[in-house]
mmCIF file of C-alpha atoms in Angstrom:
data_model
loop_
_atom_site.group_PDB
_atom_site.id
_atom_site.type_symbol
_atom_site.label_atom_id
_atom_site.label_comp_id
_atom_site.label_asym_id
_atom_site.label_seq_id
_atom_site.Cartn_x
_atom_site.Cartn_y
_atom_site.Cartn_z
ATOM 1 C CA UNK A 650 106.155 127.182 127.434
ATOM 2 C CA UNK A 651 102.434 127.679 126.171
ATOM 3 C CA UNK A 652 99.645 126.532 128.212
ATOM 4 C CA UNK A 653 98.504 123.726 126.061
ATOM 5 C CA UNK A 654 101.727 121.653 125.413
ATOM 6 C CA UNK A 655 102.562 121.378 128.825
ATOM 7 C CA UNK A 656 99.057 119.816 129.618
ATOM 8 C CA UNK A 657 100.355 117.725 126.722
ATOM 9 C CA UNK A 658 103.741 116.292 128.468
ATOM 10 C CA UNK A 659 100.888 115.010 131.643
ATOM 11 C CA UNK A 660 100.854 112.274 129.626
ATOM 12 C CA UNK A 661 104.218 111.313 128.094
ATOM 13 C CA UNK A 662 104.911 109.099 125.251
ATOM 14 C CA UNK A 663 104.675 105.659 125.709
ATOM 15 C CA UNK A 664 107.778 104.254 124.192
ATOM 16 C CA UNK A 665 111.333 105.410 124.038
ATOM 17 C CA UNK A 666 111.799 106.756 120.768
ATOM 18 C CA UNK A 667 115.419 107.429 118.823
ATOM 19 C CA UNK A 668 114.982 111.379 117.127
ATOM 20 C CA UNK A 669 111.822 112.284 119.706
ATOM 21 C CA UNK A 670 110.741 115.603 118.548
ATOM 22 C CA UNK A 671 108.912 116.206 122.036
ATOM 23 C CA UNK A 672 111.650 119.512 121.967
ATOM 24 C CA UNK A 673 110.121 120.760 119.553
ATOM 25 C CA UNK A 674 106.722 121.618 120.876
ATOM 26 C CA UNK A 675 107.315 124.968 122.130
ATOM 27 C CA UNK A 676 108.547 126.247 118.128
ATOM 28 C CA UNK A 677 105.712 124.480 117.082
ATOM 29 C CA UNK A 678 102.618 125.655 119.234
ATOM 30 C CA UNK A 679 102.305 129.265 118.082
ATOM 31 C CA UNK A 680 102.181 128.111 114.467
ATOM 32 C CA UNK A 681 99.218 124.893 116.109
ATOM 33 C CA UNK A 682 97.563 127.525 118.415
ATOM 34 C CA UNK A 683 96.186 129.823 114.770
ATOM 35 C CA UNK A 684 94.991 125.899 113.547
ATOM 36 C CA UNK A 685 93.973 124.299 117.166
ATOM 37 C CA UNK A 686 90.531 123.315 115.874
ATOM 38 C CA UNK A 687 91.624 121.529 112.765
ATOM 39 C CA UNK A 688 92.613 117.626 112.722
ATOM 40 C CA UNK A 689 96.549 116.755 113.136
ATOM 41 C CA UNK A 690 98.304 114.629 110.413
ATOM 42 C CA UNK A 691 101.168 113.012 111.363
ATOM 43 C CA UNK A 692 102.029 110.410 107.924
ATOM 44 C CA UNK A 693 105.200 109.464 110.277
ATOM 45 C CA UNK A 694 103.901 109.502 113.649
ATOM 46 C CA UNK A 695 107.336 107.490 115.245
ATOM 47 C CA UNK A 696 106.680 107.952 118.924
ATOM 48 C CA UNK A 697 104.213 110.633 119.291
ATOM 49 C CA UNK A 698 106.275 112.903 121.266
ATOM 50 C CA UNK A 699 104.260 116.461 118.835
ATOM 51 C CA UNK A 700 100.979 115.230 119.074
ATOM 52 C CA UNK A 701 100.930 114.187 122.983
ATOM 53 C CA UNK A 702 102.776 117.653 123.259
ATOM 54 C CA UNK A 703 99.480 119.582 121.088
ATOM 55 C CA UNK A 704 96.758 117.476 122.192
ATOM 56 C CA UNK A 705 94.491 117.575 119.398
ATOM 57 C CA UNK A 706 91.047 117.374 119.293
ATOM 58 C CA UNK A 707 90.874 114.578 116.304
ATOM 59 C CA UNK A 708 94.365 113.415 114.653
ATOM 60 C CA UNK A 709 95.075 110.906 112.007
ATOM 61 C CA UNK A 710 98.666 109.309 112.871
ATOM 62 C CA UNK A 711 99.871 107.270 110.244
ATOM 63 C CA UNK A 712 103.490 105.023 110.025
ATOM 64 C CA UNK A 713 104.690 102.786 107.851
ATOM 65 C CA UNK A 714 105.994 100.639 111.090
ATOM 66 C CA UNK A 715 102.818 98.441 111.897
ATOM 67 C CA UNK A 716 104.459 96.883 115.007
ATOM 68 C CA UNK A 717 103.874 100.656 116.231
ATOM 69 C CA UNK A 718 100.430 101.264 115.241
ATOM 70 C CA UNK A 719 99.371 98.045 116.375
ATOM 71 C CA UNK A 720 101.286 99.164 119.789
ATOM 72 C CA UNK A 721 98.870 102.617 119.576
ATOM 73 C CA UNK A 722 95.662 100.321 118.392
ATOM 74 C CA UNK A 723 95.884 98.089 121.976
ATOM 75 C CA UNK A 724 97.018 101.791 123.641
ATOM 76 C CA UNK A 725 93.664 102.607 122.283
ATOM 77 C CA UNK A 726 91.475 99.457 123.306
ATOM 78 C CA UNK A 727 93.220 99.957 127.021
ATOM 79 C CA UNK A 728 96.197 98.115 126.988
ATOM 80 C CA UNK A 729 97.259 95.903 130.265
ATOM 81 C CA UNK A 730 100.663 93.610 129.698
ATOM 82 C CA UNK A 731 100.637 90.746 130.807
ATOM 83 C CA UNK A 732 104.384 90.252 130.550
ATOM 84 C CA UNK A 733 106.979 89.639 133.503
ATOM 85 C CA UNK A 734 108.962 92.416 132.392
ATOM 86 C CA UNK A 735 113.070 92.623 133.328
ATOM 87 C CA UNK A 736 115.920 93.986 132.819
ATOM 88 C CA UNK A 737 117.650 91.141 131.687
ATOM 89 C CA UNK A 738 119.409 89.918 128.639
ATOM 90 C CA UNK A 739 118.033 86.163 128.493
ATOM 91 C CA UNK A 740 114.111 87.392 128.678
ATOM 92 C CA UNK A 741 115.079 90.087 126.335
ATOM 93 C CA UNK A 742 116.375 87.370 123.614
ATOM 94 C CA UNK A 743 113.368 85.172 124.338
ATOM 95 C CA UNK A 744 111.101 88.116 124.053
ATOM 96 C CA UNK A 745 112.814 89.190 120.808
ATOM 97 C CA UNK A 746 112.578 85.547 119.471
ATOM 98 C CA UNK A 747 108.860 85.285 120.411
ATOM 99 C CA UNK A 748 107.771 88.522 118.901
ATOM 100 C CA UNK A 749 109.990 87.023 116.005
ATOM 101 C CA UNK A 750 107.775 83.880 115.706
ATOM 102 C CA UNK A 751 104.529 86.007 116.042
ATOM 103 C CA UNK A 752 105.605 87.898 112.853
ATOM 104 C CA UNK A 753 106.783 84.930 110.379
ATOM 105 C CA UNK A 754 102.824 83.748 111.723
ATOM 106 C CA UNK A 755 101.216 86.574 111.061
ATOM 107 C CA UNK A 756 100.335 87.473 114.141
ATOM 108 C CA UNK A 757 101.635 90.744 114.565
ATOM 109 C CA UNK A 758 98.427 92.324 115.282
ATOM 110 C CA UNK A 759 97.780 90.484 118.684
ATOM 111 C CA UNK A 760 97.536 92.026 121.987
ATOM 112 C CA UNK A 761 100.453 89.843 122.682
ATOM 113 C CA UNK A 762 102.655 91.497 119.980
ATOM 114 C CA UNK A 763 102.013 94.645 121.368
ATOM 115 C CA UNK A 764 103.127 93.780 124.814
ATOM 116 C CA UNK A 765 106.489 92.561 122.965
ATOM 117 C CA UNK A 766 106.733 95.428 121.325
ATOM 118 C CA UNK A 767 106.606 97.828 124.136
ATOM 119 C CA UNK A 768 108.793 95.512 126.363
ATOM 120 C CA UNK A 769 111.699 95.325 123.638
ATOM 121 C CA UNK A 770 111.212 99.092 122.866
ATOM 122 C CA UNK A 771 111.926 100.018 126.638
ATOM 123 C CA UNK A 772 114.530 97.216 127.200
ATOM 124 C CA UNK A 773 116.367 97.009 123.913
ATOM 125 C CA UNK A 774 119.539 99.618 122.767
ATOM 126 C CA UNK A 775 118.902 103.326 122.595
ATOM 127 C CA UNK A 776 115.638 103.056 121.567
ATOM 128 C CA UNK A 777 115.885 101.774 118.308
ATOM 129 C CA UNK A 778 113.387 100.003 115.935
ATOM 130 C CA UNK A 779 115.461 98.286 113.227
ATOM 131 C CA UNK A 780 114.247 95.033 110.979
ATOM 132 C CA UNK A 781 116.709 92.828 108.708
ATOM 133 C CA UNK A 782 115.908 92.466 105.376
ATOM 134 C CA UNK A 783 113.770 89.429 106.355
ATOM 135 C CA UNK A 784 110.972 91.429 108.633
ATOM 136 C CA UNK A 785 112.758 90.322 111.748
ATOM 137 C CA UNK A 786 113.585 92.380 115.277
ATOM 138 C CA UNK A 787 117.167 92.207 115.381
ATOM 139 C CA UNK A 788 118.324 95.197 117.925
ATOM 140 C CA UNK A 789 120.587 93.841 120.281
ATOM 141 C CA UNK A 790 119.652 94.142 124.466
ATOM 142 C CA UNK A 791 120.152 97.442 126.225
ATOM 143 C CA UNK A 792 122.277 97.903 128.641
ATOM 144 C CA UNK A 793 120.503 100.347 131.474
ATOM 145 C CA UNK A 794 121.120 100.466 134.831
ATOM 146 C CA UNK A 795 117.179 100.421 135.300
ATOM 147 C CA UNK A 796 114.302 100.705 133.608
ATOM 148 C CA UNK A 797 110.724 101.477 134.627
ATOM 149 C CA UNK A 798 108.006 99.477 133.006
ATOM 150 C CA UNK A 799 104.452 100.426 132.605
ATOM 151 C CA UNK A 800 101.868 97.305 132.672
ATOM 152 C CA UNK A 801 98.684 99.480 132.811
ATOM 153 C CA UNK A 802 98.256 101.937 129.821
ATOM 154 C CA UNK A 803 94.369 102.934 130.558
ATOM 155 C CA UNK A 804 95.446 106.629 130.929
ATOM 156 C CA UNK A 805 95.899 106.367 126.818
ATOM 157 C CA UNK A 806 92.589 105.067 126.334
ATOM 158 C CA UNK A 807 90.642 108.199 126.617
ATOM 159 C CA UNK A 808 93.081 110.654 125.010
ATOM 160 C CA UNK A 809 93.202 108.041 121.903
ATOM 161 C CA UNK A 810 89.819 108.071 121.812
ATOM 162 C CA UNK A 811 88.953 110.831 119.085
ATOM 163 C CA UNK A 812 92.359 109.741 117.471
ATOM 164 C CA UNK A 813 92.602 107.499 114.062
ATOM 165 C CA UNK A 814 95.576 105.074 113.837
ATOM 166 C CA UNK A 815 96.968 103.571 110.144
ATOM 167 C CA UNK A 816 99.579 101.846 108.594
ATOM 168 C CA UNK A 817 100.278 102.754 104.970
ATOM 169 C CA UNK A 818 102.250 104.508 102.540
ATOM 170 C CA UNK A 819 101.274 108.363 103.455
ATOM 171 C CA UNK A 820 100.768 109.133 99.521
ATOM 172 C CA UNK A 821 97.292 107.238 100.146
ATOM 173 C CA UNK A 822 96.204 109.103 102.817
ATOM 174 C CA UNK A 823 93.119 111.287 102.752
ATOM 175 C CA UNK A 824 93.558 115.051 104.198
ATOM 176 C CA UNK A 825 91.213 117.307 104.289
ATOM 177 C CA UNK A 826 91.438 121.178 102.778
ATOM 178 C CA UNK A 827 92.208 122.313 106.275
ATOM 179 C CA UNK A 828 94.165 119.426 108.042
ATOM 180 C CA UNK A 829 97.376 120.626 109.571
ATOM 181 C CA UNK A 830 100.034 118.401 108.536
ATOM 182 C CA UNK A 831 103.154 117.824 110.591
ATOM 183 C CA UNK A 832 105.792 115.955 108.168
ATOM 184 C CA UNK A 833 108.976 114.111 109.922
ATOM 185 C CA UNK A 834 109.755 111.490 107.525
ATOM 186 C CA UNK A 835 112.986 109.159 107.738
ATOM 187 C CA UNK A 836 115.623 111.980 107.778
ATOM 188 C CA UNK A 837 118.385 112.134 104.806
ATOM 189 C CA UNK A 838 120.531 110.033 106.338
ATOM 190 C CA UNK A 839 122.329 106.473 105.993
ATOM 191 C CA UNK A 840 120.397 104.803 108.157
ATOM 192 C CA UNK A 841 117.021 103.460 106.652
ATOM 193 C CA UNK A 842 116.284 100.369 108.535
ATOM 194 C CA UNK A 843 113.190 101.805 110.304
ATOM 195 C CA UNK A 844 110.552 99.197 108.796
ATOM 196 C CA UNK A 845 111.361 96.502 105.926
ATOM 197 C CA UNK A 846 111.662 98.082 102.997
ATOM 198 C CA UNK A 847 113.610 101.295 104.189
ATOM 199 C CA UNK A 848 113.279 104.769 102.654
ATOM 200 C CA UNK A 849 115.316 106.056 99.735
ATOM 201 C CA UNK A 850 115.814 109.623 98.213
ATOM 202 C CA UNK A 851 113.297 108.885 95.903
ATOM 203 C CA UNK A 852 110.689 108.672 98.657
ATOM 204 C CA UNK A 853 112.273 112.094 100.146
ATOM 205 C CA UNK A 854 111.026 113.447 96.794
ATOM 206 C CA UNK A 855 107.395 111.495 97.117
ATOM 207 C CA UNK A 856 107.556 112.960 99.974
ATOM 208 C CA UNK A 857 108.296 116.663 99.439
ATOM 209 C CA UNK A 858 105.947 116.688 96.032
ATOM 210 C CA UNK A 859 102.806 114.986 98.185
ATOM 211 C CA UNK A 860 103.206 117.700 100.960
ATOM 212 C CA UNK A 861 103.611 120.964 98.511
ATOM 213 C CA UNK A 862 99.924 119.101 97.040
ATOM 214 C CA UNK A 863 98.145 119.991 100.346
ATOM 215 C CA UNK A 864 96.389 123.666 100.328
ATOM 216 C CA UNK A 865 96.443 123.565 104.342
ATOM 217 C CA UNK A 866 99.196 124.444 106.372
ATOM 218 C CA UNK A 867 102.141 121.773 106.486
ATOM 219 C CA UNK A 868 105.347 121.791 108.817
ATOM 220 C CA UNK A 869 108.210 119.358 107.545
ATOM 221 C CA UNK A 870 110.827 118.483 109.428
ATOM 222 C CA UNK A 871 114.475 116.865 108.398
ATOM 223 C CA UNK A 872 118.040 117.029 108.065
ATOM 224 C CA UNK A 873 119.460 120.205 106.639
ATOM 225 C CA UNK A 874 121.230 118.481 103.847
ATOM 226 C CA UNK A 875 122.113 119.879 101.007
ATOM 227 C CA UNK A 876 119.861 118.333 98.431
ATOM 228 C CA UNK A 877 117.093 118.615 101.014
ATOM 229 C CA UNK A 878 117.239 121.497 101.301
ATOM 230 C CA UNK A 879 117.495 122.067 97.450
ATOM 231 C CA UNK A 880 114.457 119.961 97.031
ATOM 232 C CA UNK A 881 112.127 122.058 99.096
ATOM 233 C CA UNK A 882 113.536 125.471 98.246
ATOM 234 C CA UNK A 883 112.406 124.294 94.719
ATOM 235 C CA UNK A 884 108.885 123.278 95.687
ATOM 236 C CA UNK A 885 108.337 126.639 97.481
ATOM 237 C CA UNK A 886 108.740 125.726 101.153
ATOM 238 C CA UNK A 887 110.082 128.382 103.640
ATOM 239 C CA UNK A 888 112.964 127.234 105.560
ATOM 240 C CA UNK A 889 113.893 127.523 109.020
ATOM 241 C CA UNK A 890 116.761 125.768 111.179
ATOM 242 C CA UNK A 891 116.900 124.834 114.499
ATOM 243 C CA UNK A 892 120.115 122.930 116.239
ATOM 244 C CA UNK A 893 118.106 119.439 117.135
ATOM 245 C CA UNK A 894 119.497 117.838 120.649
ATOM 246 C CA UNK A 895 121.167 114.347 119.968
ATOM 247 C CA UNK A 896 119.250 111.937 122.476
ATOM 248 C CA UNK A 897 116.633 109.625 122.899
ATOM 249 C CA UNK A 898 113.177 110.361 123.617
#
């Protein structure tokens, strides 16, 4: 494995994260290594598993989750929770229903929401981040054997530091000529319950068309469906396939 990525796994990603990509770092380094100097864009950041793995100089990592960038925004600020954090299913329903109340008050952008967020993301099932049609948390308590908690994330501070965090629709993001995009939207599959809202073929297509746009070099990554595959074959992309591990990063 190259040099650079496995600095990049020193520091791990923070949160356990359903589809990681952190396997994919080694296929991806020889194609970062010719582009090293250039800023990363990740317009679907998820759990940062590439980026950690590159290490970029400057990087603007955008999702459409804001619970998660306002996780990476304290990350940022150095993070400490304050939160008695176990491994059991009562705290993890009155967790879930606090975070809960913090959201219908607008007050998702706390440092106290971020703590929540982290604790449910370690404690809840497989990793998942799922919302009902009405904004709200609703994954249902883990069920590990243990689970190590970090309270102290000051080790993020300074690798954050040179590193941009937003929460928007990628179409109105600004790249630059040479940015090197790394594209993993929402995959083509049923489940779109990622953020309220979801994602629909349609915004596969916004998708594809807003990357072809970009005269700097672009990686996408998604299921090999059919009409995905159709879709970018169309727009000019080349195509490669790799057999992706099924587990949680």
């Amino acid at each position: 494995m190259p040099e650079l990525a496995t600095a990049g796994y020193t520091l791990k990603p923070p949160l356990k994260w359903a589809g990681g990509k952190r396997w994919q770092v080694p296929y991806l380094y020889p194609l970062w290594e010719q582009h090293s100097d250039c800023r990363l864009i990740e317009p679907f950041c998820g759990g940062l598993a590439v980026t950690l793995g590159l290490r970029p100089k400057q990087a603007l990592l955008n999702d459409v989750n804001p619970h998660l960038i306002n996780f990476y925004t304290w990350l940022k600020k150095g993070l400490h929770c304050r939160l008695e954090m176990k491994n059991e299913e009562a705290i993890f329903y009155a967790y879930r229903q606090r975070f809960n109340e913090l959201l219908h008050a607008k007050n998702g952008q706390t440092r106290e929401a971020a703590s929540l967020f982290y604790y449910l993301n370690r404690t809840g099932y497989n990793g998942l981040c799922r919302f009902n049609s009405s904004g709200e948390f609703n994954v249902p308590f883990g069920r590990y054997k243990s689970i190590t908690y970090v309270s102290d994330f000051l080790d993020y501070r300074k690798v954050f530091d040179c590193w941009e965090f937003t929460s928007r629709d990628f179409s109105v993001l600004k790249l630059g000529e040479a940015d090197f995009v790394y594209a993993d939207p929402p995959y083509d599959v049923e489940f779109t319950s990622y953020a309220k809202g979801g994602s629909t073929w349609d915004d596969q297509i916004r998708t594809a068309e807003w990357l072809v746009q970009h005269s700097g070099p672009v990686i996408l990554v998604n299921q090999a469906t059919p009409r995905i595959k159709a879709l970018y074959r169309r727009l000019g992309f080349r195509l490669r396939y790799l057999d992706a591990p099924r587990r949680i990063s």
